[in-house]
Short mmCIF file of C-alpha atoms in Angstrom, two decimals:
data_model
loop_
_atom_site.label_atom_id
_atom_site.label_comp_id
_atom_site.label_asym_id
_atom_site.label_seq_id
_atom_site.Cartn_x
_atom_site.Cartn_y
_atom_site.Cartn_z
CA UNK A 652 -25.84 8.75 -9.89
CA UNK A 653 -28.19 9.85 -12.66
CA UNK A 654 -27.82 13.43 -14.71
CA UNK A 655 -31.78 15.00 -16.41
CA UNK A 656 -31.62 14.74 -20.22
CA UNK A 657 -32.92 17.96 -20.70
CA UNK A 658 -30.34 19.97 -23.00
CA UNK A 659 -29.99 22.91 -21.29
CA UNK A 660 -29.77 21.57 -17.63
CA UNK A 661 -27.30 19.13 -19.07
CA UNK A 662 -25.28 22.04 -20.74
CA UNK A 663 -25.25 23.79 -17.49
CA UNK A 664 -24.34 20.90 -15.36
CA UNK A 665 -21.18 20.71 -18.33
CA UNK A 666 -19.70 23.93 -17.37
CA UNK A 667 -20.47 23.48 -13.85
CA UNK A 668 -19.94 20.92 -13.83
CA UNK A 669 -20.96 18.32 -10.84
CA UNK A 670 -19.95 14.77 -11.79
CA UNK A 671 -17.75 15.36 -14.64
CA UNK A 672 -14.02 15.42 -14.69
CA UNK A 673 -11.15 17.06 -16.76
CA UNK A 674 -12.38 17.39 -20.55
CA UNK A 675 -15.68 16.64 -21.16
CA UNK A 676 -14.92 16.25 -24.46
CA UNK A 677 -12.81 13.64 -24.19
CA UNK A 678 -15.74 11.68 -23.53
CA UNK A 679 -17.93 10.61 -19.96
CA UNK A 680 -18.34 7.33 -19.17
CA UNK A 681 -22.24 6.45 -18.42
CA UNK A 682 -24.65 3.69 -17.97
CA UNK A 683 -28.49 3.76 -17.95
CA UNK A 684 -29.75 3.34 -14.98
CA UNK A 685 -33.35 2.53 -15.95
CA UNK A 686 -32.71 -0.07 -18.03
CA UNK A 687 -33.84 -3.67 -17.17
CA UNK A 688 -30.75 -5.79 -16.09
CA UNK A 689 -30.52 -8.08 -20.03
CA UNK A 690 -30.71 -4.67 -21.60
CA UNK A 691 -27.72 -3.25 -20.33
CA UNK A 692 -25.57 -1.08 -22.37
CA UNK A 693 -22.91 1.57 -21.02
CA UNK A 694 -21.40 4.65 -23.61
CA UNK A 695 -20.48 7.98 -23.57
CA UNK A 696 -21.91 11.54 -23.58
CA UNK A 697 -19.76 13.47 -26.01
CA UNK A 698 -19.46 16.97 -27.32
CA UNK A 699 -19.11 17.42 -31.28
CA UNK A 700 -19.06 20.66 -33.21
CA UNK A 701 -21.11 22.30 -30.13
CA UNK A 702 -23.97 19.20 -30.08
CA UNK A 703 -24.09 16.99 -27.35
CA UNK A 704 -24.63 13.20 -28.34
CA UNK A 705 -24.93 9.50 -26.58
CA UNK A 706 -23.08 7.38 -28.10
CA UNK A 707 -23.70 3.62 -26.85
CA UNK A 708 -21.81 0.59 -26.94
CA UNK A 709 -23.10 -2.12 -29.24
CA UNK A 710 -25.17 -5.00 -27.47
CA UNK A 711 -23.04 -8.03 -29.75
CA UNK A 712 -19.39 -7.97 -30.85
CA UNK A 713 -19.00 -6.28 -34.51
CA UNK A 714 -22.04 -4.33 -34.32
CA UNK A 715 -21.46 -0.57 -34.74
CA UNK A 716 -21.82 1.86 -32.03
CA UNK A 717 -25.24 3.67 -31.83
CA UNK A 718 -25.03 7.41 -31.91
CA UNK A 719 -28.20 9.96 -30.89
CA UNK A 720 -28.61 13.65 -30.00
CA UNK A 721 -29.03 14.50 -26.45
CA UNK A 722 -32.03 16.05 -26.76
CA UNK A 723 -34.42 13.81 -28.18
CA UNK A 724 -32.42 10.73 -26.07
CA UNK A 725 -35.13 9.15 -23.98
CA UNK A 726 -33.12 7.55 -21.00
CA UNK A 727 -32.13 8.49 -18.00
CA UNK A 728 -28.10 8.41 -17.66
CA UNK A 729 -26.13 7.86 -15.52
CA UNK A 730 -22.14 8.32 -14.55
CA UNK A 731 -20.26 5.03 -14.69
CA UNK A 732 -18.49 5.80 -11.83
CA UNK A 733 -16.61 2.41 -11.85
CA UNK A 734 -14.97 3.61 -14.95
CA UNK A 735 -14.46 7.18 -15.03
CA UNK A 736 -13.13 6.82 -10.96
CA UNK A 737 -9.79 8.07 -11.01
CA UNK A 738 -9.86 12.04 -10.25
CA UNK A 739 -13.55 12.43 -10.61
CA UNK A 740 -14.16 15.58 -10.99
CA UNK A 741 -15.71 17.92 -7.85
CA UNK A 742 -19.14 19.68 -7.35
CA UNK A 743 -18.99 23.34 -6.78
CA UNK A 744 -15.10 22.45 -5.18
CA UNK A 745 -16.47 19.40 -3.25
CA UNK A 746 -14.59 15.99 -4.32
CA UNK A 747 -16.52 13.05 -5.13
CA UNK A 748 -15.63 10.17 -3.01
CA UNK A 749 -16.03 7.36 -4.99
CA UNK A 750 -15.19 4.66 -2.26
CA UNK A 751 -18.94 3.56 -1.42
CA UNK A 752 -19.15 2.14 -4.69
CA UNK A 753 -16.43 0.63 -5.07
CA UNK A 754 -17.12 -0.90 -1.73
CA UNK A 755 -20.47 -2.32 -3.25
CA UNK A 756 -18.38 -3.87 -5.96
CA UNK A 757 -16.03 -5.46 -3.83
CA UNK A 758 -18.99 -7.12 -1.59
CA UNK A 759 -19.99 -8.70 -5.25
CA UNK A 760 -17.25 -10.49 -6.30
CA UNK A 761 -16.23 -11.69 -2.83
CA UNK A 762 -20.16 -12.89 -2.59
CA UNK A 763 -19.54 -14.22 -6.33
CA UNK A 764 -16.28 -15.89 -5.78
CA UNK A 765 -17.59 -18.10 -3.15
CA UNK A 766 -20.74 -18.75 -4.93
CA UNK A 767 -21.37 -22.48 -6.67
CA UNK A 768 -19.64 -22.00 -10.53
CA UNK A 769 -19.18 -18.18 -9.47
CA UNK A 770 -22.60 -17.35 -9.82
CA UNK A 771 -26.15 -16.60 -8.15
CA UNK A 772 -29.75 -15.84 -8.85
CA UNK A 773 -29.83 -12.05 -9.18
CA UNK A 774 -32.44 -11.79 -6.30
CA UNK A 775 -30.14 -14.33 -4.00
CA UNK A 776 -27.11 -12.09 -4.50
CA UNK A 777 -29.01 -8.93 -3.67
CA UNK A 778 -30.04 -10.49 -0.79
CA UNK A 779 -26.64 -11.59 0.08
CA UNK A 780 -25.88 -8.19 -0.08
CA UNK A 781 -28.55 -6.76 1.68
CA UNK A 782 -26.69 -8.78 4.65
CA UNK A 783 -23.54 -6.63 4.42
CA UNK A 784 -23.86 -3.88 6.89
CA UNK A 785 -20.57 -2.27 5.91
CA UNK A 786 -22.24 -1.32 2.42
CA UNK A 787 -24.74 1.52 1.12
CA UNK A 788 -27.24 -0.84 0.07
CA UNK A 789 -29.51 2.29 -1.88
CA UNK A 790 -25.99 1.81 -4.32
CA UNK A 791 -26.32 -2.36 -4.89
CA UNK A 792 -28.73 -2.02 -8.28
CA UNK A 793 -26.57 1.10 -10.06
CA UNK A 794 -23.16 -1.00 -9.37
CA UNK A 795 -24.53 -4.09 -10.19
CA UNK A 796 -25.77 -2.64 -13.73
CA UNK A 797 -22.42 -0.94 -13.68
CA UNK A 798 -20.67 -3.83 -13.12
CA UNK A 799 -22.07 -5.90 -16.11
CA UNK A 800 -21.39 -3.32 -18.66
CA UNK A 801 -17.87 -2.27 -17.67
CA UNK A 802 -17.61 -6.77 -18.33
CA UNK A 803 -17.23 -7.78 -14.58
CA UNK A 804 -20.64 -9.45 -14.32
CA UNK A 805 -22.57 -11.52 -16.84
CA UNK A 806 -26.46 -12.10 -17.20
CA UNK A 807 -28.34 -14.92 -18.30
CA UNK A 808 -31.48 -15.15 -18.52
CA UNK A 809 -33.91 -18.78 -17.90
CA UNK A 810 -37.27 -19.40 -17.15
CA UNK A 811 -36.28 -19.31 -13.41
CA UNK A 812 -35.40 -15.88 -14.03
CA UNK A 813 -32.14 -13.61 -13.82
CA UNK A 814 -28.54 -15.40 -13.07
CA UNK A 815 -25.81 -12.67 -12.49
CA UNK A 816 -22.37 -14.65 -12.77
CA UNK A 817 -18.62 -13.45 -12.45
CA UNK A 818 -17.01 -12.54 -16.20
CA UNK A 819 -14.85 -15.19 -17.62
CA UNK A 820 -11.89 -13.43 -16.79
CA UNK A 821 -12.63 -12.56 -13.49
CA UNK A 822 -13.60 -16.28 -12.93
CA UNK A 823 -9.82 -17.42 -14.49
CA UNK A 824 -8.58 -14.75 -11.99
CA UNK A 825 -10.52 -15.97 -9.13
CA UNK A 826 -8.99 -19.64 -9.79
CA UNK A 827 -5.43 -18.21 -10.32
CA UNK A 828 -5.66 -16.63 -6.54
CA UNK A 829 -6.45 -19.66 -5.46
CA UNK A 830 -3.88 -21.39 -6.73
CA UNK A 831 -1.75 -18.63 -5.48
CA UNK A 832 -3.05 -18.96 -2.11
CA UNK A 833 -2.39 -22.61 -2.13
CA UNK A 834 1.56 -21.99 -1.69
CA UNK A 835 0.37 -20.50 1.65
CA UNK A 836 -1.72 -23.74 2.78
CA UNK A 837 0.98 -25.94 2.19
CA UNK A 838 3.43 -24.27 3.97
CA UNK A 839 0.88 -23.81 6.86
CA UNK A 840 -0.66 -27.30 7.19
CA UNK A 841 2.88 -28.92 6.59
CA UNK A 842 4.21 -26.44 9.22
CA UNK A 843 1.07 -27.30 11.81
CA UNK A 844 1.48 -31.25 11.46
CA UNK A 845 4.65 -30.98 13.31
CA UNK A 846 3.64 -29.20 15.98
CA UNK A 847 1.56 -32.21 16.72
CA UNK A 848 4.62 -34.33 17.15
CA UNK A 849 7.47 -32.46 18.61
CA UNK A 850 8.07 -29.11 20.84
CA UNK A 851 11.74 -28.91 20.11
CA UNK A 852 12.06 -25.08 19.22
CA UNK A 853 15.46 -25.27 17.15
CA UNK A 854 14.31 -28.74 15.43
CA UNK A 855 11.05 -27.08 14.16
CA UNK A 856 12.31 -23.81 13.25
CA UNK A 857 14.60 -25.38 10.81
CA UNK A 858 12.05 -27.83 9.88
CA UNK A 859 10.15 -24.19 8.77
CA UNK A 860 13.26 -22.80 7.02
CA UNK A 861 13.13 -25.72 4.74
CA UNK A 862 9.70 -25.46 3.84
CA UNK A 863 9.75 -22.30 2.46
CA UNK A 864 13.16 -23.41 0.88
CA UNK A 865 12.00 -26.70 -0.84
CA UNK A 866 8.74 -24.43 -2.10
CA UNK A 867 11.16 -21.77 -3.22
CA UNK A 868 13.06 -24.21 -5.41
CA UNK A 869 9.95 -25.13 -7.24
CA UNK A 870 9.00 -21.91 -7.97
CA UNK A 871 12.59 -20.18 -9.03
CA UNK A 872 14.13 -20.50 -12.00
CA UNK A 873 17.35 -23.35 -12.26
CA UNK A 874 19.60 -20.79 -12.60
CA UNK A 875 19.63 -19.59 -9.06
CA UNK A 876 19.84 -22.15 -5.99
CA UNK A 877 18.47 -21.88 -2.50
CA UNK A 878 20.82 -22.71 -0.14
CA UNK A 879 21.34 -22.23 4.20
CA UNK A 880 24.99 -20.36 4.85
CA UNK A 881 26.68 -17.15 4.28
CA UNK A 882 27.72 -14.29 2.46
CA UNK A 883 31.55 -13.59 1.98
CA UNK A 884 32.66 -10.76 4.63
CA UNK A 885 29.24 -11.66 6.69
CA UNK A 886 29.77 -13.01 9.97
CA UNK A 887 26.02 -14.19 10.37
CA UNK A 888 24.74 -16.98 9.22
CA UNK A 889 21.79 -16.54 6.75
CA UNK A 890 18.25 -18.94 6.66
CA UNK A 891 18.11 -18.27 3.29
CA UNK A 892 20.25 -17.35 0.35
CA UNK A 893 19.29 -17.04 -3.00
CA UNK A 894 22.22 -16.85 -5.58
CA UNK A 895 23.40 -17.37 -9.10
CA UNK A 896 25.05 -20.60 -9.80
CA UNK A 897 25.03 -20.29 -13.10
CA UNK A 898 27.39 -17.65 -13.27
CA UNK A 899 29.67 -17.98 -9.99
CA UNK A 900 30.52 -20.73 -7.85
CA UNK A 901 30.22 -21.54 -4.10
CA UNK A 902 33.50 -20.38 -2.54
CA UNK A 903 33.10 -23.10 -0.11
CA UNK A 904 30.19 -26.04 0.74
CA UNK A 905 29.94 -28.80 2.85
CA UNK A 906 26.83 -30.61 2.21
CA UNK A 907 24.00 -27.48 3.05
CA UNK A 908 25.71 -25.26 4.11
CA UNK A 909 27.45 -22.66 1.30
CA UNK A 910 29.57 -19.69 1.51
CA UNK A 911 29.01 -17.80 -1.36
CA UNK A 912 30.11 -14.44 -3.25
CA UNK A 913 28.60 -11.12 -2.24
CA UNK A 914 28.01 -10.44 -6.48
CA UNK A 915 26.41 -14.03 -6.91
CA UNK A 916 23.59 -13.07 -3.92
CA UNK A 917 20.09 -11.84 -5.52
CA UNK A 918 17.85 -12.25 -2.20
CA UNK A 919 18.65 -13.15 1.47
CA UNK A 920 15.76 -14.28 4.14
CA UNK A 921 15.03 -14.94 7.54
CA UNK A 922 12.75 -17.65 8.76
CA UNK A 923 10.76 -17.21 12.17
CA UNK A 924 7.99 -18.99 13.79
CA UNK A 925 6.37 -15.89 15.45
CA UNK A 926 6.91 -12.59 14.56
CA UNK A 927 7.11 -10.69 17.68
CA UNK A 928 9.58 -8.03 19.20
CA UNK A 929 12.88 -9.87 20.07
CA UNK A 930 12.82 -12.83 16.85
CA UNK A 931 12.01 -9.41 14.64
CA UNK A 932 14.62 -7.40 16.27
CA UNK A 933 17.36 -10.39 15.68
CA UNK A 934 16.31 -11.22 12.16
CA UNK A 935 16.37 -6.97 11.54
CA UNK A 936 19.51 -7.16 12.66
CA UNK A 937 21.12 -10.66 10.74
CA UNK A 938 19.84 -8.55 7.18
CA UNK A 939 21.51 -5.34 8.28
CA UNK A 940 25.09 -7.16 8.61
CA UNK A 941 24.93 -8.03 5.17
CA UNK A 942 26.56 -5.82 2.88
CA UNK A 943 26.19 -3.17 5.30
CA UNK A 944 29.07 -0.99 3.70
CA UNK A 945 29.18 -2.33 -0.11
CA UNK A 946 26.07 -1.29 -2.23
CA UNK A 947 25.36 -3.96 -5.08
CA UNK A 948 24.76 -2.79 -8.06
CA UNK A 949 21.51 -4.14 -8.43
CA UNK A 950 19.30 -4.21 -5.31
CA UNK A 951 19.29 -7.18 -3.32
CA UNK A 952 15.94 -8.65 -1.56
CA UNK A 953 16.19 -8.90 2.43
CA UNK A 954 12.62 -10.44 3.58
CA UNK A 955 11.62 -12.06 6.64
CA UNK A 956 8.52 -14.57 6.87
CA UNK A 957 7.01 -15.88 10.03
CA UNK A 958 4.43 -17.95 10.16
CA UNK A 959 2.57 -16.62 13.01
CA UNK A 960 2.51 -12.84 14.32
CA UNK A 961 1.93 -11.55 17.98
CA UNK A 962 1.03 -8.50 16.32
CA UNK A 963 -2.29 -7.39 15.82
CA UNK A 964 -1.67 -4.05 13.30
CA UNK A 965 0.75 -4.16 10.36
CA UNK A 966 1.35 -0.76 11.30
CA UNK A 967 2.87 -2.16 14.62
CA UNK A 968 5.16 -4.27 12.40
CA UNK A 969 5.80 -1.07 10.50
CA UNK A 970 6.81 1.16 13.49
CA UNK A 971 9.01 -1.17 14.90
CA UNK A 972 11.41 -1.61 11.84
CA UNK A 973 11.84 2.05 12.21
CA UNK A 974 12.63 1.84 15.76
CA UNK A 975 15.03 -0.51 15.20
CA UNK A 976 16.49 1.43 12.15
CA UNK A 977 16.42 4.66 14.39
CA UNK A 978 18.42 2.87 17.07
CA UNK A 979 22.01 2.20 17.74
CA UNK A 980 24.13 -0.60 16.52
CA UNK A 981 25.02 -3.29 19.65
CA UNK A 982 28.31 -1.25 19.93
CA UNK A 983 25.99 2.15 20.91
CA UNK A 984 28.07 3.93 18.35
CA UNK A 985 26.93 3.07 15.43
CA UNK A 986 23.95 4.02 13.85
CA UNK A 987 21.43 1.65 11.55
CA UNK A 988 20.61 4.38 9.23
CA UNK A 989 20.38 3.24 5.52
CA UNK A 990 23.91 4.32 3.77
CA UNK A 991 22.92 3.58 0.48
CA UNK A 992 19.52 3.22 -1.58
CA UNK A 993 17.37 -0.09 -0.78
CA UNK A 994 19.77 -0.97 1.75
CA UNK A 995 17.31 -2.29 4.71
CA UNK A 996 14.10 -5.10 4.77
CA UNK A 997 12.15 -5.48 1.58
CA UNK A 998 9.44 -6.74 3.00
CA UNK A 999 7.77 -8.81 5.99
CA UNK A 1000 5.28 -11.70 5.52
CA UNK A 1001 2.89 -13.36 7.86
CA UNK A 1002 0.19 -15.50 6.17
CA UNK A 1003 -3.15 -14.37 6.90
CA UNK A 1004 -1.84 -11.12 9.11
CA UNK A 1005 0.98 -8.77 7.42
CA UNK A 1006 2.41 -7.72 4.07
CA UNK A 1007 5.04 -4.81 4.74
CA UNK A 1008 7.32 -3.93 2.23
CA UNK A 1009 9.85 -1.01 2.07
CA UNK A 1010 9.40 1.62 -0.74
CA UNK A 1011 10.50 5.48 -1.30
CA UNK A 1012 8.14 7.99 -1.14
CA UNK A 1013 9.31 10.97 -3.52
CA UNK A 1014 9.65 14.19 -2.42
CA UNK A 1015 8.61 17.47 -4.52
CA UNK A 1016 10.49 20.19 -2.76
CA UNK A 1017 13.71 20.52 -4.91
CA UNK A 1018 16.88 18.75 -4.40
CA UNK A 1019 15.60 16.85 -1.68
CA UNK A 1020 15.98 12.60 -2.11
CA UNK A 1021 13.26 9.93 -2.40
CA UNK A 1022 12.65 9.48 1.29
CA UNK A 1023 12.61 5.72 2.63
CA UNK A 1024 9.56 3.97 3.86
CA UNK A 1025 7.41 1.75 5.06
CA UNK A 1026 3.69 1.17 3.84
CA UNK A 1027 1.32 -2.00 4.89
CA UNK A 1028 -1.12 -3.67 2.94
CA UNK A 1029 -4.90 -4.78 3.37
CA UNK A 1030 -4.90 -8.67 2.77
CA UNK A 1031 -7.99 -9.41 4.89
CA UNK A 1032 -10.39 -12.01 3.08
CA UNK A 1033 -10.98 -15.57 3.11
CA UNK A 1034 -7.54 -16.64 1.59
CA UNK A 1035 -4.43 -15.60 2.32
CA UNK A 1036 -2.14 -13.51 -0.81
CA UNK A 1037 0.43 -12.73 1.55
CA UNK A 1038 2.90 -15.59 0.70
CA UNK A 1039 2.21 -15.55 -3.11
CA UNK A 1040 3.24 -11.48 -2.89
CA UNK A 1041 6.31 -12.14 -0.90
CA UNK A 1042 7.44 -14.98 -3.48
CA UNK A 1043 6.50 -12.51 -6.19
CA UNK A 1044 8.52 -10.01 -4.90
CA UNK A 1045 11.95 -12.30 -4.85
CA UNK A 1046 10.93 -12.59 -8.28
CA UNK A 1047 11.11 -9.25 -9.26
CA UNK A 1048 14.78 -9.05 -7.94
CA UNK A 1049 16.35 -11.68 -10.02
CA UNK A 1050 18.59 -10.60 -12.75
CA UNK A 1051 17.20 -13.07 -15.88
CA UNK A 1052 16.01 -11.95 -18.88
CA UNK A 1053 13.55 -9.28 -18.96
CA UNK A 1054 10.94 -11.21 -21.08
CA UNK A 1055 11.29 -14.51 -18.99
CA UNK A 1056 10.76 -12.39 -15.96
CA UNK A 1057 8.00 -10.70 -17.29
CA UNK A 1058 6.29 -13.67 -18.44
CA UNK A 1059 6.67 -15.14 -15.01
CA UNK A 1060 5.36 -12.46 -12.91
CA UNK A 1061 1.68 -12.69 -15.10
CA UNK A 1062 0.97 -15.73 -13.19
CA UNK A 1063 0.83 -13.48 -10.19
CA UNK A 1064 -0.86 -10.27 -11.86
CA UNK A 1065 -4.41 -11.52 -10.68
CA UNK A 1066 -2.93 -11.57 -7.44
CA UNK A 1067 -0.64 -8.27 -7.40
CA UNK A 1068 -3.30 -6.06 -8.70
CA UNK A 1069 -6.05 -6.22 -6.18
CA UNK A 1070 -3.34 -5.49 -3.38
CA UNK A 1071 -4.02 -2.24 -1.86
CA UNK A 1072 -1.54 -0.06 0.43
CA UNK A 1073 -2.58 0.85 3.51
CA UNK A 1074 -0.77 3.39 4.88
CA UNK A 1075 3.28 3.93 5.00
CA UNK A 1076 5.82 5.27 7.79
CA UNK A 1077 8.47 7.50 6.87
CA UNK A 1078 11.59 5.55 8.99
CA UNK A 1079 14.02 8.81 8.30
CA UNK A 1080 13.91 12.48 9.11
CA UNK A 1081 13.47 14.50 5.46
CA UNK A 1082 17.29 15.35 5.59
CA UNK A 1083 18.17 11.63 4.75
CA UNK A 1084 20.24 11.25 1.83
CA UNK A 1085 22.30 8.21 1.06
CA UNK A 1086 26.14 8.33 1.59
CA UNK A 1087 27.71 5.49 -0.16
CA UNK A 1088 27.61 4.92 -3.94
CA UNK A 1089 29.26 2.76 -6.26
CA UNK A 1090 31.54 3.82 -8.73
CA UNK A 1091 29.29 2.83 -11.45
CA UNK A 1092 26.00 4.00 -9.86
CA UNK A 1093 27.88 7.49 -9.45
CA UNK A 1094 25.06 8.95 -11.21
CA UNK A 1095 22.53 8.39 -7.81
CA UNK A 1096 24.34 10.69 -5.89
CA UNK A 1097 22.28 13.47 -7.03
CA UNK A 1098 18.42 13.47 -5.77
CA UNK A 1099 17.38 13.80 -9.47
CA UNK A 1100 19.85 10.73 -10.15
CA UNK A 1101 17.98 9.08 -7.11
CA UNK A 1102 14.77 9.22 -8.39
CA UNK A 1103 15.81 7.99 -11.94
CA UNK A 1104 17.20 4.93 -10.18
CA UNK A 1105 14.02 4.35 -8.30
CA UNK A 1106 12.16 4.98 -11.30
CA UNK A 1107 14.21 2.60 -13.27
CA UNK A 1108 14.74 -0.13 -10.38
CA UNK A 1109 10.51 -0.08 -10.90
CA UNK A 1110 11.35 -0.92 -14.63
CA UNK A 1111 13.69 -4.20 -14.17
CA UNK A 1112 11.12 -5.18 -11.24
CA UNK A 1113 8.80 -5.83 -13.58
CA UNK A 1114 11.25 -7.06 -16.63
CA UNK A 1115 10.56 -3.92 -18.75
CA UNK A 1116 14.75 -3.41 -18.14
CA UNK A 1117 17.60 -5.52 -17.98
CA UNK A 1118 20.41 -4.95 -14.86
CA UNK A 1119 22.92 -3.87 -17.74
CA UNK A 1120 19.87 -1.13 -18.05
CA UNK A 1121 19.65 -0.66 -14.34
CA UNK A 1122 23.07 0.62 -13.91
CA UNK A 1123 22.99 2.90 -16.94
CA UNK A 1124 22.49 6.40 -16.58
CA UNK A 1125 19.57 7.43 -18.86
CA UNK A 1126 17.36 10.25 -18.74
CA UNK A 1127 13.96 8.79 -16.89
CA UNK A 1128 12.51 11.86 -16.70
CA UNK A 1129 9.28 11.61 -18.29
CA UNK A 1130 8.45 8.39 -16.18
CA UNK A 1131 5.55 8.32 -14.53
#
């Protein structure tokens, strides 16, 4: 996308304006379009004491930026949409949809990423993407240029002509997934080799529990154990508890098998071999037996992970935790409605088919509460991020020290930011409001003290907060 130089159409296009968003004089990202790939520079058009300038990047580190008038600026320019994409601005009231691009780019680092040392002749990736009919191919040579100068892509240049390689950091990112994804393989190949031996359902399905316990130990810090048992004033026995030894003790154990203190208890999981209606049903309702009337004072993780699905859509997943939630309790009196904030599943993990994960979706019509949810994510691609997220996520429920916690969730950040939501499924009517608080979360009750809680709960998931934090009331107000 490509703007004329001319001074007077660009002024006009300014105050029209049809690419540009919010204040123009904060400065537009461009590129130049024209330019052959090894000369490739990106800037700014920018607006100083009335005069419109182009003001360019410099081509090595240290150098000073160059700075020219519009008017006697020879190139053509054009928007660096890959940049300046969130809330691009409209044409004559009609949004920009800036997802074709962005489409492009994703088709070049997937092509990249697979490619021998992460790179490719430019005219063999083009051609690779040529091949991908889900792209606008007329967009491959502005993203590409885009690309580079925003630092995704490098060029070198040989006498065999033109290699466009992955940045370094994308490449360190692109070797952190797959380490990520690794914790996936291993459970899956380790999980499949039995199969070849025995068929005895109970016998593998606790086999499969202590997979994903042994690799949870590894990954965890000391502090908390992994254990098979239950939770005081829980009738049902749990797959997986996650709790703090440090501070408490077991109240009982005999040799695997613990019964431990509601307070100690920072994560609880279920463990199936296929996800499908009835094993999703029982493990939904194992995770709403435990503490089903006492809210902890910090939220406590309730996953599931299966490691196959009979479902084809996450959304299917999606709709039937609100089914379930909707229904009746096995008495047909009771309901499973959530009585208190982050009360129900956390999230559901398949390798290779489903990431769901509960979240609030906040409502702007006063006095009404953060409204509980469901939303899916798009994992399709060669490798699988599912497990990595879920183990990510029982990381960011742990109550250790902000900075350790912090430090620990970077090894996942290549992972966590490419995830993108789907869709999500509101599970309650818009009248839903929780009805049990603590006495020292009094402070929720209110749907302004709800969304400070959210908004703070989003703080100590990432270690930004401590728990002692958590559970003070503080003014959150100008969180974002």
């Amino acid at each position: 996308m490509s703007f004329s130089t001319d001074p007077i159409e660009i002024k006009r296009q300014v105050h029209i304006p049809p690419f540009l968003a919010g204040e123009f004089n904060a400065g537009v990202s461009i590129y130049l379009p024209s330019s052959d790939m090894e000369e490739l520079r990106s800037g700014m058009v920018v607006e100083r004491n009335g005069e419109w300038y182009v003001t360019l990047a410099p081509k090595e580190n240290g150098q000073d930026w160059d700075t020219e008038p519009l008017v006697t600026f020879s190139h053509n320019i054009g928007h660096h949409l890959l940049i300046d994409h969130s809330g691009i601005g409209e044409v004559r009231g009609v949004r920009i949809d800036v997802t074709p691009w962005f489409l492009v780019k994703g088709a070049i680092i997937a092509i990249l990423e697979s490619a021998p040392s992460y790179r490719l002749r430019f005219d063999d990736l083009t051609a690779e993407l040529k091949k991908n009919s889900a792209i606008d191919f007329d967009l491959v040579s502005d993203v590409l240029k885009m690309f580079a100068t925003m630092g995704g892509g490098d060029i070198n240049v040989d006498k065999g002509g033109i290699w466009y390689s992955l940045s370094k950091p994308l490449i360190e990112n692109a070797e952190r997934r797959r380490y990520l994804e690794s914790f996936s393989e291993e459970l899956l190949v380790k999980s499949r080799r039995i199969d070849h031996l025995i068929r005895h359902t109970g016998t593998v399905g606790s086999y499969r529990e202590g997979l994903l316990r042994n690799m949870l130990r590894q990954i965890l810090p000391q502090r908390y154990e992994v254990s098979t048992g239950f939770v005081e004033n829980c009738p049902r026995q749990l797959d997986i508890i996650i709790w703090d030894s440090h501070r408490y003790g077991a109240l009982f154990r005999d040799g695997d098998i613990v019964v431990v203190p509601a307070a100690s208890v920072r994560a609880v999981i279920e463990v199936k071999t296929t996800l499908s209606t009835g094993p999703l049903d029982e493990a939904l309702d194992i995770l709403d037996e435990v503490m089903r009337v006492t809210p902890p004072l910090i939220p406590v993780f309730k996953g599931i992970f299966a490691f196959e699905s009979e479902y084809i859509q996450s959304q299917s997943v999606a709709e039937r935790v609100r089914t379930f939630y909707l229904g009746k309790k096995s008495d047909g009196i009771n309901s499973r409605e959530h009585y208190y904030m982050f009360q129900g599943v956390q999230m559901i993990c398949v390798p290779h088919a489903h990431l769901v994960r509960h979240r609030y979706q906040k409502c702007n019509v006063p006095g009404s509460y953060p409204r509980p949810s469901m939303e899916w994510y798009d994992t399709s691609g060669s490798g699988d991020v599912n497990t990595a997220a879920f183990i990510a996520e029982i990381l960011m429920y742990l109550d250790i020290d902000p900075a350790a916690k912090s430090t620990q969730l970077e090894l996942f950040h290549p992972l966590l930011k490419y995830l993108r939501s789907g869709a999500h499924l509101q599970l309650f009517d818009d009248h839903w409001r929780p009805r049990l608080h603590r006495t020292d979360l009094m402070w929720t009750q209110t749907a302004d003290g709800a969304d400070r809680y959210i908004c703070k709960f989003i703080q100590f998931r990432s270690g930004q907060i401590s728990a002692d934090e958590l559970a003070a009331d503080t003014d959150l107000s100008g969180l974002q």
